[in-house]
XYZ file of C-alpha atoms in Angstrom:
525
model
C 0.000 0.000 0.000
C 1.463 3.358 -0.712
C 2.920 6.037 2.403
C 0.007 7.328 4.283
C 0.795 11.209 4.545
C -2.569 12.388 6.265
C -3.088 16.431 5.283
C -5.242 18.653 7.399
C -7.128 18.693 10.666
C -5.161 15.683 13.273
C -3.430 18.304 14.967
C -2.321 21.723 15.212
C 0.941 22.640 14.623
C 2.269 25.325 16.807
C 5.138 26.800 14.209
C 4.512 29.606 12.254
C 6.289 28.672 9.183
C 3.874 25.601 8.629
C 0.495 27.313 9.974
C -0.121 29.084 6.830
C 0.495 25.947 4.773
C -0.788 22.062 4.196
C 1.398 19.944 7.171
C 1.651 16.272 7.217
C 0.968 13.654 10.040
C 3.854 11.035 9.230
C 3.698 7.527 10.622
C 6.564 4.401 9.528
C 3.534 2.112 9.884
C 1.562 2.874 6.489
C 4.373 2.585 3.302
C 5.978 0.127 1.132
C 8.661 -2.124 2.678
C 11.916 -0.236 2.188
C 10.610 3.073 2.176
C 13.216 5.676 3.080
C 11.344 7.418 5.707
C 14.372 9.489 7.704
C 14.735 11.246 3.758
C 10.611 12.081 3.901
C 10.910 13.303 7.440
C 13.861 15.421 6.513
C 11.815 16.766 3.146
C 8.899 17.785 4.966
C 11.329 19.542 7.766
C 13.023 21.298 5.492
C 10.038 22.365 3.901
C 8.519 23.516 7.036
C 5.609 21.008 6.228
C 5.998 18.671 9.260
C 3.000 18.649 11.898
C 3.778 15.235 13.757
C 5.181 12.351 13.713
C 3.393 9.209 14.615
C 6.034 6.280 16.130
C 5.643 2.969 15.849
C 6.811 -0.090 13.996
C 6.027 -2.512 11.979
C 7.142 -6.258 10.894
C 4.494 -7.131 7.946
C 1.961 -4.712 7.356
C 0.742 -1.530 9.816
C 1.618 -3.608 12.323
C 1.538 -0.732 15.095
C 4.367 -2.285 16.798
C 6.168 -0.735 20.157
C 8.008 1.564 19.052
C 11.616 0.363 17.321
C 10.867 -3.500 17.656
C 11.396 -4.197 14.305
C 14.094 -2.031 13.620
C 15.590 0.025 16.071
C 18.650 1.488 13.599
C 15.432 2.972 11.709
C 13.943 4.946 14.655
C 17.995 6.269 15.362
C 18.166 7.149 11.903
C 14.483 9.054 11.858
C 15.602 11.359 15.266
C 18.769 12.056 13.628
C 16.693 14.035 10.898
C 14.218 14.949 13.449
C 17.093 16.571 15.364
C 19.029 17.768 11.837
C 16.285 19.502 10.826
C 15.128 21.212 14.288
C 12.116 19.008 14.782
C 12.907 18.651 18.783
C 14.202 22.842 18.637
C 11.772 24.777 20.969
C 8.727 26.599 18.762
C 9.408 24.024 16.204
C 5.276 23.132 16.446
C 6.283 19.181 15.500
C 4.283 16.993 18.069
C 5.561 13.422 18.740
C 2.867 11.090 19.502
C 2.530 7.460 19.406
C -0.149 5.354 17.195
C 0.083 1.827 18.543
C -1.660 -1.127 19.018
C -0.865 -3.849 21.961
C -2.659 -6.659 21.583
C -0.556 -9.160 23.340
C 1.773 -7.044 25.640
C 0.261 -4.986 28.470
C -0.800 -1.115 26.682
C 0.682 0.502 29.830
C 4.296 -0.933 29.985
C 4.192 -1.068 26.254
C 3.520 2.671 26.245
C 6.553 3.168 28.672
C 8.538 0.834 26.435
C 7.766 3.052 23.599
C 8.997 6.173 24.897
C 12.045 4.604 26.550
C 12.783 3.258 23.069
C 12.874 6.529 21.445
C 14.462 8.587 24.590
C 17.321 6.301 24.175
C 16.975 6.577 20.428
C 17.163 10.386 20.482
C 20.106 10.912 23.235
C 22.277 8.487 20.320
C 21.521 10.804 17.084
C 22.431 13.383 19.426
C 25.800 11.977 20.003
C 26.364 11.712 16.088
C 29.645 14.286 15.729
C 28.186 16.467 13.434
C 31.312 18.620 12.273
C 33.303 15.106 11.782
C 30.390 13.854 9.859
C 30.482 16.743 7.955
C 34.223 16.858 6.919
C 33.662 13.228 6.055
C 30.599 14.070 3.645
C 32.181 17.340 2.171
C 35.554 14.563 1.347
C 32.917 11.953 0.202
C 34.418 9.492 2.489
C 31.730 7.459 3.080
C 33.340 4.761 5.489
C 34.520 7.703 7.776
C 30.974 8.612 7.798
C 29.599 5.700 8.212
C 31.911 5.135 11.447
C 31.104 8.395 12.584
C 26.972 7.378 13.070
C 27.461 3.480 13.814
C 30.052 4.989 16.998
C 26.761 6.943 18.049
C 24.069 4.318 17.272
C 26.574 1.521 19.353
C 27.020 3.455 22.253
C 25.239 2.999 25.296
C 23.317 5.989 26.750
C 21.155 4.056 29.000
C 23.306 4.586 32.473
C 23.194 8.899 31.320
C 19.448 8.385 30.832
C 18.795 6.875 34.425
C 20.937 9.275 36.183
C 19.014 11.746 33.662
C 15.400 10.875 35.154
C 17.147 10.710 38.596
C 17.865 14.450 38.224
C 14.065 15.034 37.588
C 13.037 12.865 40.058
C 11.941 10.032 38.444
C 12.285 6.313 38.633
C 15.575 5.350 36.826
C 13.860 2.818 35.566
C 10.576 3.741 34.678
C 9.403 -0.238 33.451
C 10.506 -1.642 37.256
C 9.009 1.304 38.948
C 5.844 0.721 37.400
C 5.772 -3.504 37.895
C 6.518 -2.840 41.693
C 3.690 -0.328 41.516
C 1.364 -2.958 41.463
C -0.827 -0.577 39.413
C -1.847 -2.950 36.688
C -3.275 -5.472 39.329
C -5.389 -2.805 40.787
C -7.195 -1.406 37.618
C -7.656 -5.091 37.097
C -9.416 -5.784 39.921
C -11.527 -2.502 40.313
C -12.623 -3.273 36.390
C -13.786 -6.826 37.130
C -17.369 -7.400 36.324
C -19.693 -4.315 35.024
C -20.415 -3.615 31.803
C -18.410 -3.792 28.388
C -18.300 -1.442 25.923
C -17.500 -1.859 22.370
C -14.000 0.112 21.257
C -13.664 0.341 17.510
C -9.895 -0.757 15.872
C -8.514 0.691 13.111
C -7.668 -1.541 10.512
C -10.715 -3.497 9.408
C -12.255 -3.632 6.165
C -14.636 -1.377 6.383
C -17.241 -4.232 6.133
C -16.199 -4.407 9.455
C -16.065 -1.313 11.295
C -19.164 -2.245 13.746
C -19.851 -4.249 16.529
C -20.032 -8.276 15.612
C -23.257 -8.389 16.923
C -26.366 -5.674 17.173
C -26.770 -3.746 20.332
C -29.756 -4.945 22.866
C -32.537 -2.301 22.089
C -33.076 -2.729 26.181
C -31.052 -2.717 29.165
C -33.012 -6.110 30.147
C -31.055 -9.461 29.111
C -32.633 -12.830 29.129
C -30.622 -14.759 31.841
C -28.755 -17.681 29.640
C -29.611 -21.391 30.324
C -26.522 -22.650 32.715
C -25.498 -26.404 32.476
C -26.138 -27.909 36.006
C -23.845 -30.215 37.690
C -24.734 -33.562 35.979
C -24.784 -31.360 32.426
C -21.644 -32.098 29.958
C -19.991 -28.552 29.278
C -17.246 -28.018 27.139
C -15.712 -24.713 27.276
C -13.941 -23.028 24.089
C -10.719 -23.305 25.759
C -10.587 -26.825 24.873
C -9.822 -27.286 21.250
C -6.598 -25.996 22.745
C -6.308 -28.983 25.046
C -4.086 -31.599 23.830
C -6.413 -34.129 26.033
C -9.925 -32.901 24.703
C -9.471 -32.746 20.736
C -7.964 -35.540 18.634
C -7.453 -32.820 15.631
C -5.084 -31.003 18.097
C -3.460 -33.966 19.392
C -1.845 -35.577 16.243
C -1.427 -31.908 15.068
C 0.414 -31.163 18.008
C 2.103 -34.250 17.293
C 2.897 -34.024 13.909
C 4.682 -30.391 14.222
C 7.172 -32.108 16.813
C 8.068 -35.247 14.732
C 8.941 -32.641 11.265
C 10.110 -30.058 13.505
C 13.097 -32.211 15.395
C 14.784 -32.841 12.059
C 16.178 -29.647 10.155
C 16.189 -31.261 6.520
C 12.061 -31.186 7.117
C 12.391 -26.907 7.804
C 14.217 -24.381 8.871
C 14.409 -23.421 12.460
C 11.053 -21.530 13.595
C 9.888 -21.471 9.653
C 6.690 -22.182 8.568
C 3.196 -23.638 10.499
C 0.967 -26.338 10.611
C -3.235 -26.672 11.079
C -5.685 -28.927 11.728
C -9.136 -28.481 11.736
C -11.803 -29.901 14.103
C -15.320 -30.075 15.657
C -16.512 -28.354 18.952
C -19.193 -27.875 21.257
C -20.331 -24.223 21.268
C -20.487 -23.440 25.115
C -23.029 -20.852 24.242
C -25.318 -22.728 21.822
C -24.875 -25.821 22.556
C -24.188 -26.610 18.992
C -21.196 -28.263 16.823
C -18.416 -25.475 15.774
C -16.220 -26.154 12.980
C -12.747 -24.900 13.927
C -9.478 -23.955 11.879
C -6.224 -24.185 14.919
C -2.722 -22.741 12.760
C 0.185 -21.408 13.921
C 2.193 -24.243 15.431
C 5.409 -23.441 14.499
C 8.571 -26.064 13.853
C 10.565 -25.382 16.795
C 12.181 -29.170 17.623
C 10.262 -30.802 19.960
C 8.464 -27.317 21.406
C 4.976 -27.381 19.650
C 2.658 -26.836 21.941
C -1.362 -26.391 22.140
C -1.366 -22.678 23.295
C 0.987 -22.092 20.028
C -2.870 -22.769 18.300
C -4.900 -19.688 16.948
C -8.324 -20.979 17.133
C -10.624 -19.896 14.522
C -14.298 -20.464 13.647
C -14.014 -21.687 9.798
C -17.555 -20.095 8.715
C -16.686 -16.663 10.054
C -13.026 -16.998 9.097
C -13.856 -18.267 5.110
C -17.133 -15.847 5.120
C -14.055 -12.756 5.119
C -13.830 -13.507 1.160
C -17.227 -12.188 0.595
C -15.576 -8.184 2.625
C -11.874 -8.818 1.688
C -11.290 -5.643 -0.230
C -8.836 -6.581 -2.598
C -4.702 -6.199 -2.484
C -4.587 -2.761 -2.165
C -6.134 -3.502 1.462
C -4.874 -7.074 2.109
C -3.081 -6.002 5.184
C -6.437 -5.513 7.217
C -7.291 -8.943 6.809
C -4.578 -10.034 9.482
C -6.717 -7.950 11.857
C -10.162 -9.193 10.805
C -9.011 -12.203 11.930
C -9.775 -11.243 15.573
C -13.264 -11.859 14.765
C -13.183 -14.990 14.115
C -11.763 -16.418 17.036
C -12.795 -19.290 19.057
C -12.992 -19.477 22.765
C -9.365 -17.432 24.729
C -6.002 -17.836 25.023
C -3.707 -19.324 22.344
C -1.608 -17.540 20.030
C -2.603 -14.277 17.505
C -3.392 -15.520 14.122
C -0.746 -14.807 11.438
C -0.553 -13.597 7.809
C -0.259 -17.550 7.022
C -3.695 -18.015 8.692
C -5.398 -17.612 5.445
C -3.722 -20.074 3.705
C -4.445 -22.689 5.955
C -8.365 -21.739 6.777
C -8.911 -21.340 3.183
C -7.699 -24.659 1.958
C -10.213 -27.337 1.839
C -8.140 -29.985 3.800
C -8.371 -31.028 6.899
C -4.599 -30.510 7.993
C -2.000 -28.544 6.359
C 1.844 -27.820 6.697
C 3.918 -24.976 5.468
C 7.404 -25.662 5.918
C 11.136 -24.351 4.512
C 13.277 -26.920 3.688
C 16.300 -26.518 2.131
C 15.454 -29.180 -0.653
C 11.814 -27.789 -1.261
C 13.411 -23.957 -1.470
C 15.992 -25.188 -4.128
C 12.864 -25.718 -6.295
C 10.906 -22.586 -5.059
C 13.665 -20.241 -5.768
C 15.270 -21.506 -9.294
C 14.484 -19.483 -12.452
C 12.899 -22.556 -13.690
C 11.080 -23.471 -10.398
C 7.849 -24.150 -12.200
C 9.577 -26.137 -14.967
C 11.584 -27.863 -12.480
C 8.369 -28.692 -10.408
C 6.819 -30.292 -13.327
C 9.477 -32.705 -13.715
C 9.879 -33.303 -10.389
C 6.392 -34.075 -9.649
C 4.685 -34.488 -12.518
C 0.980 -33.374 -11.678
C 1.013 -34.545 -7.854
C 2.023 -31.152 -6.726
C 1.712 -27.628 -8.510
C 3.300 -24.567 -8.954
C 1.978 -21.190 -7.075
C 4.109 -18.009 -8.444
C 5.177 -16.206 -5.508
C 2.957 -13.357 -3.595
C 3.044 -12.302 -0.209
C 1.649 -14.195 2.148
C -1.792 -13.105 3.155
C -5.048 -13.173 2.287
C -4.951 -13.481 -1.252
C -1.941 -16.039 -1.005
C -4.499 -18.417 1.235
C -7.154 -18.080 -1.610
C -4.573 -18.631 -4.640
C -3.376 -22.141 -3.193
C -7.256 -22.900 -1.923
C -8.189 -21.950 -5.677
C -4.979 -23.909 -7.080
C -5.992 -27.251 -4.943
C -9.775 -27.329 -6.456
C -8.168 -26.948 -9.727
C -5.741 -29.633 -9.060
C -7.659 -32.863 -6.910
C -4.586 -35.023 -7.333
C -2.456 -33.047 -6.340
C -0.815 -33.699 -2.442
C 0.493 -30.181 -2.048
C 2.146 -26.879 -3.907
C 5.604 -25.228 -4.530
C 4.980 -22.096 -3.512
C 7.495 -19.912 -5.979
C 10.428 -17.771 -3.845
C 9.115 -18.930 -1.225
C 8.576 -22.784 0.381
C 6.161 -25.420 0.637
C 2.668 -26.690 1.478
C 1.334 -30.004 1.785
C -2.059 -31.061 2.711
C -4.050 -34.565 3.501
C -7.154 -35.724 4.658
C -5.923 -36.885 8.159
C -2.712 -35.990 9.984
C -0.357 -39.112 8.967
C -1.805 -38.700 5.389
C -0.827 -34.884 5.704
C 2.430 -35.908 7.044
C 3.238 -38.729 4.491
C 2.862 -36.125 1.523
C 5.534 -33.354 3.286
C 7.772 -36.245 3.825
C 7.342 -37.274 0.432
C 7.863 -33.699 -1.219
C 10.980 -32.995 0.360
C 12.440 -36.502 0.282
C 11.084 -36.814 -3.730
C 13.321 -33.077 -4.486
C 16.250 -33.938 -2.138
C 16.621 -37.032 -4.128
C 16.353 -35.152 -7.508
C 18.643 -32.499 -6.139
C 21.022 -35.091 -5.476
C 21.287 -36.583 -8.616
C 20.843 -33.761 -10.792
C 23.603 -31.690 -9.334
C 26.937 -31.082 -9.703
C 29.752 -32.819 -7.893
C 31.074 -29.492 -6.038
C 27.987 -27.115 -6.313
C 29.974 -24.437 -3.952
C 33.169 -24.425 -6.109
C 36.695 -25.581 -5.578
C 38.129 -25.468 -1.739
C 38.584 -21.478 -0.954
C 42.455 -21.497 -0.313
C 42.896 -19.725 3.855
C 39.232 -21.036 4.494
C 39.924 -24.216 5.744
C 38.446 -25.170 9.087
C 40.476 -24.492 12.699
C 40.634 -27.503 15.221
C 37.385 -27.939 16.574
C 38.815 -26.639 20.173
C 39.955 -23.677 18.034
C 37.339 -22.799 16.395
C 34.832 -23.080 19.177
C 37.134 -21.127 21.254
C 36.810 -18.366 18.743
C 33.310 -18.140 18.385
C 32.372 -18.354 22.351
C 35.048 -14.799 22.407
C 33.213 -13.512 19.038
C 29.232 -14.486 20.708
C 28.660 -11.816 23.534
C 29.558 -8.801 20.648
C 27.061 -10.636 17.929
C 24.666 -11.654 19.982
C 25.239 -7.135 21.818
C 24.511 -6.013 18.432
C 21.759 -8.129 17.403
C 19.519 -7.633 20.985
C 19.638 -3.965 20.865
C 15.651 -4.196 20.989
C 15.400 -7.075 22.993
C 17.306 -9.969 24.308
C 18.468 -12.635 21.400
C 20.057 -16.297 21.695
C 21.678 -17.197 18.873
C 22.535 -20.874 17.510
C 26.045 -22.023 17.002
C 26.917 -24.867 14.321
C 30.250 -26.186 13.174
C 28.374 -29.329 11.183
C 30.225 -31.184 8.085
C 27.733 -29.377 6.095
C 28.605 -25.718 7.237
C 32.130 -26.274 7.594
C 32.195 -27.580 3.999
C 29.867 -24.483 2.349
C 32.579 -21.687 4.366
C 35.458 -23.175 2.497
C 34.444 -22.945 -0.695
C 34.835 -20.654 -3.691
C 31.737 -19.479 -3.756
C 30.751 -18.921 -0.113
C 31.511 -15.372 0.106
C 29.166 -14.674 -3.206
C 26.325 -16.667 -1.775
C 26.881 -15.474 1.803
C 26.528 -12.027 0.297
C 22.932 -12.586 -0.593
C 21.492 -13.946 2.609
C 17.996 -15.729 2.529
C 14.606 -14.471 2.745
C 13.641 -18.186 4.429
């Protein structure tokens, strides 16, 4: 979807030079992925055009994120601008505000998160050396420039910052001082009971954008019938019970068996569903239900990693989706069609596996089945492969219109077990679990095998002369002194454990020819 740049009556700036003009509310939530936002917030500064700035973040869509979760060297780079261009200067009239959306953190800490986030953000673009980063860019030295920033975006301002609130009498640290409070726990209990009211969300189609159900036209509710003691009850907590549904037993099941061997996916890639029946607690009737979102973490699937959903509602959202342009509000819709509480959020993969017309289906990343998906003959390739048993879907997204491509793709196809899905993985789908299993299994065992005798003898090149591997004492010596900086740089936002590996495999890629090419490129899996 294209930048949102809203124009005219949110707020009102307080600067002269943009009162007599059109200003612009600016949020990194609504652009394109890649979007060079610190340039637009410098434009519109320099152009005296800036009214506010909304922060937040964002991982797929307008996610609404705490502020700097999904990329904190963003926000640094944003308040260096904001600060360049006399954004934070007093008069300025630029209002900072935050547009966020917790829906599984608490709002309150998440709020505080937020601003810590940027406070620390801000006091490191102000320790960017602007006269050395200026002789730098006037000798277009961009590595001396480049230093210049990364020395302020590494350094640590969070000791200045406590003994900063200290000053002010504050907490140092505002997220403690507020747990200790106890503050959340007493809202909590004063707001037990009473009545709800209904709080709109931004984000829905606007097909959505009411209640799900019609207010009472009187205060006076019929009291429901209660199941006495003898009744059988089944709450909707318990097609997330590994003991009460069959469906989420062997799926549960299932995503541990592929998940504990890394030639089936990679690490935390890809999900699995099943779908089942349920008792509806409130009607008494039989409820249909989509659970996704088991991820292939060895041996740690789990039934609260489910997002239950009620198929009707969930597959009726075709009949409001509102096309690609809006695809990211379908994510959100998907609140609405949730089953019973707890469990995990739905996903941008929900779609594909509530719109498919099988009763279990995996999405995985192996390394065999992305050979196929990401060759510039992938759908030739797949052909040969696999004949007509599994078909070719050319990459999109994943979302909502991804889930109704592969549902559309599988009527089309009846004998086929499961799809290449182009750039991108696999999916695999059966009538019962094993069945559902049996055809993953088979795809990525049925490429491996062509992979293996189709390819060359040294697909990596010739041995890389000065690459060779250390002693294993060595080498694991080396990388326990290099961990604490990696693992420094990449938990700037939040705490990270990383995953060491010296396998035959690895050790064998790093010494060849073309492993600093490849490296180069990365992986989008």
């Amino acid at each position: 979807m294209p930048p949102t740049c809203r124009t005219g009556a949110r707020h009102t700036p307080r600067s002269p030079r943009s009162a007599s003009a059109p200003w612009s509310v600016w949020t990194p939530g609504h652009h394109a992925p890649g979007t060079n936002i610190e340039q637009i917030v410098a434009t519109l500064l320099r152009l005296g055009k800036l009214g506010s700035f909304d922060f937040n973040s964002r991982f797929y869509a307008d996610d609404d994120l705490i502020v700097g979760a999904a990329d904190p060297f963003q926000l640094f780079r944003i308040m260096a601008e904001v600060i360049r261009g006399g954004g934070l200067d007093a008069g300025s009239g630029v209002a900072l505000m935050l547009d966020q959306c917790h829906n599984i953190e608490a709002k309150i800490p998440g709020q505080i998160r937020s601003v810590l986030n940027v406070q620390e953000m801000t006091a490191r673009a102000l320790l960017i050396d602007r006269t050395a980063l200026a002789a730098a860019q006037a000798a277009n030295d961009v590595l001396t420039a480049n230093a210049v920033v990364m020395d302020a975006f590494y350094a640590d301002v969070r000791p200045a910052l406590a003994a900063w609130r200290e000053e002010r009498g504050l907490p140092a640290d505002p997220m403690r001082a507020f747990a200790d409070s106890g503050y959340l726990q007493r809202i909590a209990a004063d707001r037990a009971g009473g009545t709800q009211g209904w709080v709109g969300r931004v984000g829905r189609p606007r097909a959505l954008h009411h209640p799900p159900f019609p207010r009472p036209t009187s205060t006076r509710i019929a009291r429901p019938h209660m199941p006495d003691a003898t009744s059988s009850y089944s709450t909707p907590a318990d097609l997330t019970s590994p003991t009460a549904n069959p469906a989420v037993t062997d799926l549960i099941a299932r995503a541990n068996r592929l998940g504990a061997d890394p030639r089936n996916t990679n690490y935390a890639g890809g999900n699995a569903s099943a779908k089942g029946t349920q008792t509806d607690p409130v009607t008494g009737g039989t409820s249909i239900c989509s659970g996704s979102g088991v991820r292939w973490r060895p041996r740690h699937a789990h039934s609260q990693g489910l997002a239950v959903l009620r198929l009707d509602r969930m597959r009726a959202l075709a009949a409001v989706y509102p096309g690609l342009e809006r695809e990211d509000e379908m994510v959100a819709a998907f609140d609405y069609c949730l089953h019973g509480k707890g469990g995990a959020a739905p996903s941008i993969d929900t779609a594909m596996h509530g719109l498919v017309d099988a009763a279990h289906v995996d999405h995985l990343h192996p390394d065999a089945g992305i050979a196929l998906a990401t060759a510039a003959d992938g759908e030739a390739l797949t052909c040969e492969v696999y004949a007509d048993r599994v078909a070719w879907v050319p990459w999109r997204r994943p979302g909502f219109q991804l889930g109704l491509d592969i549902a559309a793709i599988k009527d089309a196809n009846p004998q086929a077990v499961g799809c290449i899905l182009g750039g991108h993985g696999i999916t695999a789908w059966g009538a019962t679990s094993a069945e559902c299993e049996r055809n993953s299994l088979w795809m990525i065992e049925t490429a491996a095998a062509y992979i293996a005798e189709h390819s060359r003898p040294e697909p990596f090149g010739a041995p890389l002369a000065g690459h060779e591997p250390l002693p294993r004492a060595q080498r694991r010596a080396r990388a326990a002194a290099l961990a604490p900086t990696i693992r420094g740089l990449v938990s700037t936002d939040r705490p990270m454990v990383g995953h060491y590996t010296d396998s035959d495999v690895v050790l064998d890629f790093l010494a060849r020819a073309a492993h600093p090419r490849l490296a180069d490129l990365g992986t989008s899996a």
